[in-house]
């Protein structure tokens, strides 16, 4: 508990003020908001790549260096983020942190904050305009298909065994670095993500075969988190 309190209160006045004064603990999204701010604090202080566990890595991403990722809705994905220590974008981003905080919004300090920062710093109305305008205040912005080859509105394809070949073809065509799984969706909709013929397990068998063998053939003992950890470790080293 002490380590992250010390990190948050030593990562600049904007983060410290948000942590002490925002009442984020009262929000139903408090864990999500704290996770996002911790990502900012760690990247600001140490630099590196911040990545959520709902993204399966398919290709190595260390060589990408500094980057943001466009979302399919002409925004910026909250993760992954690749930034150097004290990147100049942090000044504008964290200055908006407390001003924009809304405990009723899950993405107010994630994708919404990143998109607003990009628009204000680069003086554009839409993120897609940055495809044609150079903005030195931001790192490079990667296409959404690099990490979100399957959009949220089509997420069921990931958990439909009949669509596995189509999804794998889409990933290959886009040369995607990762695959966002929209993990909350299947849990909410009670989809059968443990079917061995889905995209998740097809890729797990390809990239983490030892974990698959160790977990055995009984799907009730499968642990997706173990596969995710294997996957991300494999592609971030």
Coordinates of N, CA, C and O in Angstrom, one line a residue, residues 36-37 39-40 43 50 67-71 74-83 87 89-90 92-94 96-97 100 107-122 124 127 130 137-139 141:
X36 N -5.2 3.4 -14.1 CA -4.8 4.3 -15.2 C -3.8 5.4 -14.7 O -2.8 5.6 -15.3
X37 N -4.1 6.0 -13.5 CA -3.2 7.0 -13.0 C -1.9 6.4 -12.5 O -0.8 7.0 -12.7
X39 N -0.5 4.0 -14.0 CA 0.3 3.8 -15.3 C 1.0 5.1 -15.7 O 2.1 5.1 -16.1
X40 N 0.2 6.2 -15.6 CA 0.8 7.5 -15.9 C 2.0 7.8 -15.0 O 3.1 8.3 -15.4
X43 N 5.0 5.6 -15.9 CA 5.6 5.9 -17.1 C 6.3 7.3 -17.0 O 7.4 7.5 -17.6
X50 N 3.1 0.5 -21.0 CA 2.1 0.1 -20.1 C 1.0 -0.7 -20.9 O 0.6 -0.3 -22.0
X67 N 4.9 5.3 -28.3 CA 3.7 5.2 -29.2 C 2.4 5.4 -28.4 O 2.3 5.1 -27.2
X68 N 1.3 5.8 -29.1 CA 0.0 5.7 -28.6 C -0.8 4.9 -29.7 O -0.2 4.6 -30.8
X69 N -2.0 4.5 -29.4 CA -2.8 3.7 -30.3 C -4.1 4.3 -30.6 O -4.9 4.6 -29.6
X70 N -4.5 4.5 -31.8 CA -5.8 5.0 -32.1 C -6.8 4.0 -31.8 O -6.6 2.8 -32.0
X71 N -8.0 4.5 -31.4 CA -9.1 3.6 -31.2 C -10.0 3.6 -32.5 O -9.9 4.6 -33.2
X74 N -12.1 6.9 -33.5 CA -11.3 8.1 -33.7 C -10.9 8.7 -32.3 O -11.0 9.9 -32.1
X75 N -10.5 7.9 -31.4 CA -10.0 8.3 -30.2 C -8.6 7.7 -29.9 O -7.9 7.3 -30.9
X76 N -8.2 7.7 -28.7 CA -6.9 7.1 -28.3 C -7.2 5.9 -27.3 O -7.9 6.2 -26.3
X77 N -6.6 4.8 -27.5 CA -6.8 3.7 -26.6 C -6.1 4.0 -25.3 O -5.0 4.6 -25.3
X78 N -6.7 3.6 -24.1 CA -6.1 3.9 -22.8 C -4.8 3.0 -22.7 O -3.9 3.4 -21.9
X79 N -4.7 1.9 -23.3 CA -3.6 1.0 -23.3 C -3.5 0.3 -24.6 O -4.6 0.1 -25.2
X80 N -2.4 -0.1 -25.1 CA -1.0 0.1 -24.5 C -0.5 1.5 -24.8 O -0.9 2.2 -25.7
X81 N 0.5 1.9 -23.9 CA 1.1 3.2 -24.1 C 2.6 3.0 -24.0 O 3.1 2.2 -23.1
X82 N 3.4 3.6 -24.9 CA 4.8 3.5 -24.8 C 5.4 4.9 -24.7 O 5.3 5.7 -25.7
X83 N 6.0 5.3 -23.6 CA 6.5 6.7 -23.4 C 7.8 6.7 -22.7 O 8.0 5.8 -21.8
X87 N 8.2 12.3 -20.7 CA 7.9 12.8 -22.0 C 7.1 14.1 -21.9 O 6.3 14.3 -21.0
X89 N 4.5 15.2 -23.3 CA 3.1 15.1 -23.3 C 2.5 15.0 -21.9 O 1.4 15.4 -21.6
X90 N 3.3 14.6 -20.9 CA 2.8 14.4 -19.5 C 2.4 15.7 -18.9 O 1.4 15.8 -18.1
X92 N 0.9 18.4 -20.3 CA -0.5 18.7 -20.7 C -1.5 17.6 -20.2 O -2.6 18.0 -19.8
X93 N -1.1 16.4 -20.3 CA -2.0 15.3 -19.9 C -2.4 15.4 -18.4 O -3.6 15.4 -18.1
X94 N -1.4 15.6 -17.6 CA -1.7 15.6 -16.1 C -2.3 16.9 -15.7 O -3.0 17.0 -14.7
X96 N -4.7 18.3 -17.2 CA -6.1 18.0 -17.4 C -6.7 17.0 -16.5 O -7.9 16.8 -16.5
X97 N -5.8 16.3 -15.8 CA -6.3 15.1 -15.0 C -7.4 15.5 -14.0 O -8.5 14.9 -14.1
X100 N -10.7 17.2 -15.6 CA -11.6 16.4 -16.4 C -12.2 15.2 -15.6 O -12.9 14.4 -16.2
X107 N -14.0 6.0 -18.6 CA -12.9 6.3 -19.4 C -12.4 7.8 -19.3 O -11.7 8.3 -20.2
X108 N -12.9 8.5 -18.3 CA -12.6 10.0 -18.2 C -11.1 10.3 -18.1 O -10.7 11.3 -18.6
X109 N -10.3 9.4 -17.5 CA -8.9 9.7 -17.4 C -8.1 8.7 -18.2 O -6.9 8.5 -18.0
X110 N -8.8 7.9 -19.0 CA -8.1 7.0 -19.9 C -8.2 7.5 -21.3 O -7.5 8.4 -21.7
X111 N -9.0 6.8 -22.1 CA -9.1 7.2 -23.5 C -9.6 8.6 -23.8 O -9.1 9.3 -24.7
X112 N -10.5 9.1 -23.0 CA -11.0 10.4 -23.2 C -10.0 11.5 -22.9 O -9.8 12.4 -23.7
X113 N -9.2 11.3 -21.8 CA -8.2 12.2 -21.5 C -7.0 12.3 -22.5 O -6.5 13.3 -22.9
X114 N -6.7 11.1 -22.9 CA -5.6 11.0 -23.9 C -6.0 11.6 -25.2 O -5.2 12.4 -25.9
X115 N -7.3 11.4 -25.6 CA -7.7 12.0 -26.9 C -7.8 13.5 -26.8 O -7.4 14.2 -27.7
X116 N -8.3 14.0 -25.7 CA -8.4 15.5 -25.5 C -7.0 16.1 -25.5 O -6.8 17.2 -26.1
X117 N -6.1 15.5 -24.8 CA -4.7 16.0 -24.8 C -4.1 16.1 -26.2 O -3.5 17.1 -26.6
X118 N -4.3 15.0 -27.0 CA -3.8 15.0 -28.3 C -4.4 16.1 -29.2 O -3.7 16.8 -29.9
X119 N -5.7 16.3 -29.1 CA -6.4 17.3 -29.9 C -6.0 18.7 -29.5 O -5.7 19.5 -30.4
X120 N -5.8 18.9 -28.2 CA -5.4 20.3 -27.8 C -4.0 20.6 -28.1 O -3.6 21.7 -28.5
X121 N -3.1 19.6 -27.8 CA -1.7 19.8 -28.1 C -1.4 20.0 -29.6 O -0.5 20.7 -29.9
X122 N -2.1 19.3 -30.4 CA -1.8 19.3 -31.8 C -2.8 20.2 -32.6 O -2.7 20.2 -33.9
X124 N -6.1 19.9 -33.4 CA -6.9 19.2 -34.4 C -8.3 19.0 -33.8 O -8.5 18.9 -32.6
X127 N -8.9 13.0 -34.2 CA -7.6 12.3 -34.1 C -7.1 11.9 -35.5 O -5.9 11.9 -35.8
X130 N -4.4 13.6 -37.6 CA -3.0 13.5 -37.3 C -2.3 12.5 -38.3 O -1.1 12.3 -38.2
X137 N 4.6 17.2 -30.4 CA 4.3 17.1 -28.9 C 3.8 15.7 -28.5 O 3.7 15.5 -27.3
X138 N 3.6 14.8 -29.5 CA 3.1 13.5 -29.2 C 4.0 12.4 -29.7 O 4.7 12.7 -30.7
X139 N 4.0 11.3 -29.2 CA 4.7 10.1 -29.8 C 3.9 9.7 -31.0 O 2.8 10.2 -31.3
X141 N 1.4 7.8 -33.4 CA 0.1 7.2 -33.1 C -0.1 6.0 -34.1 O -0.2 6.3 -35.3

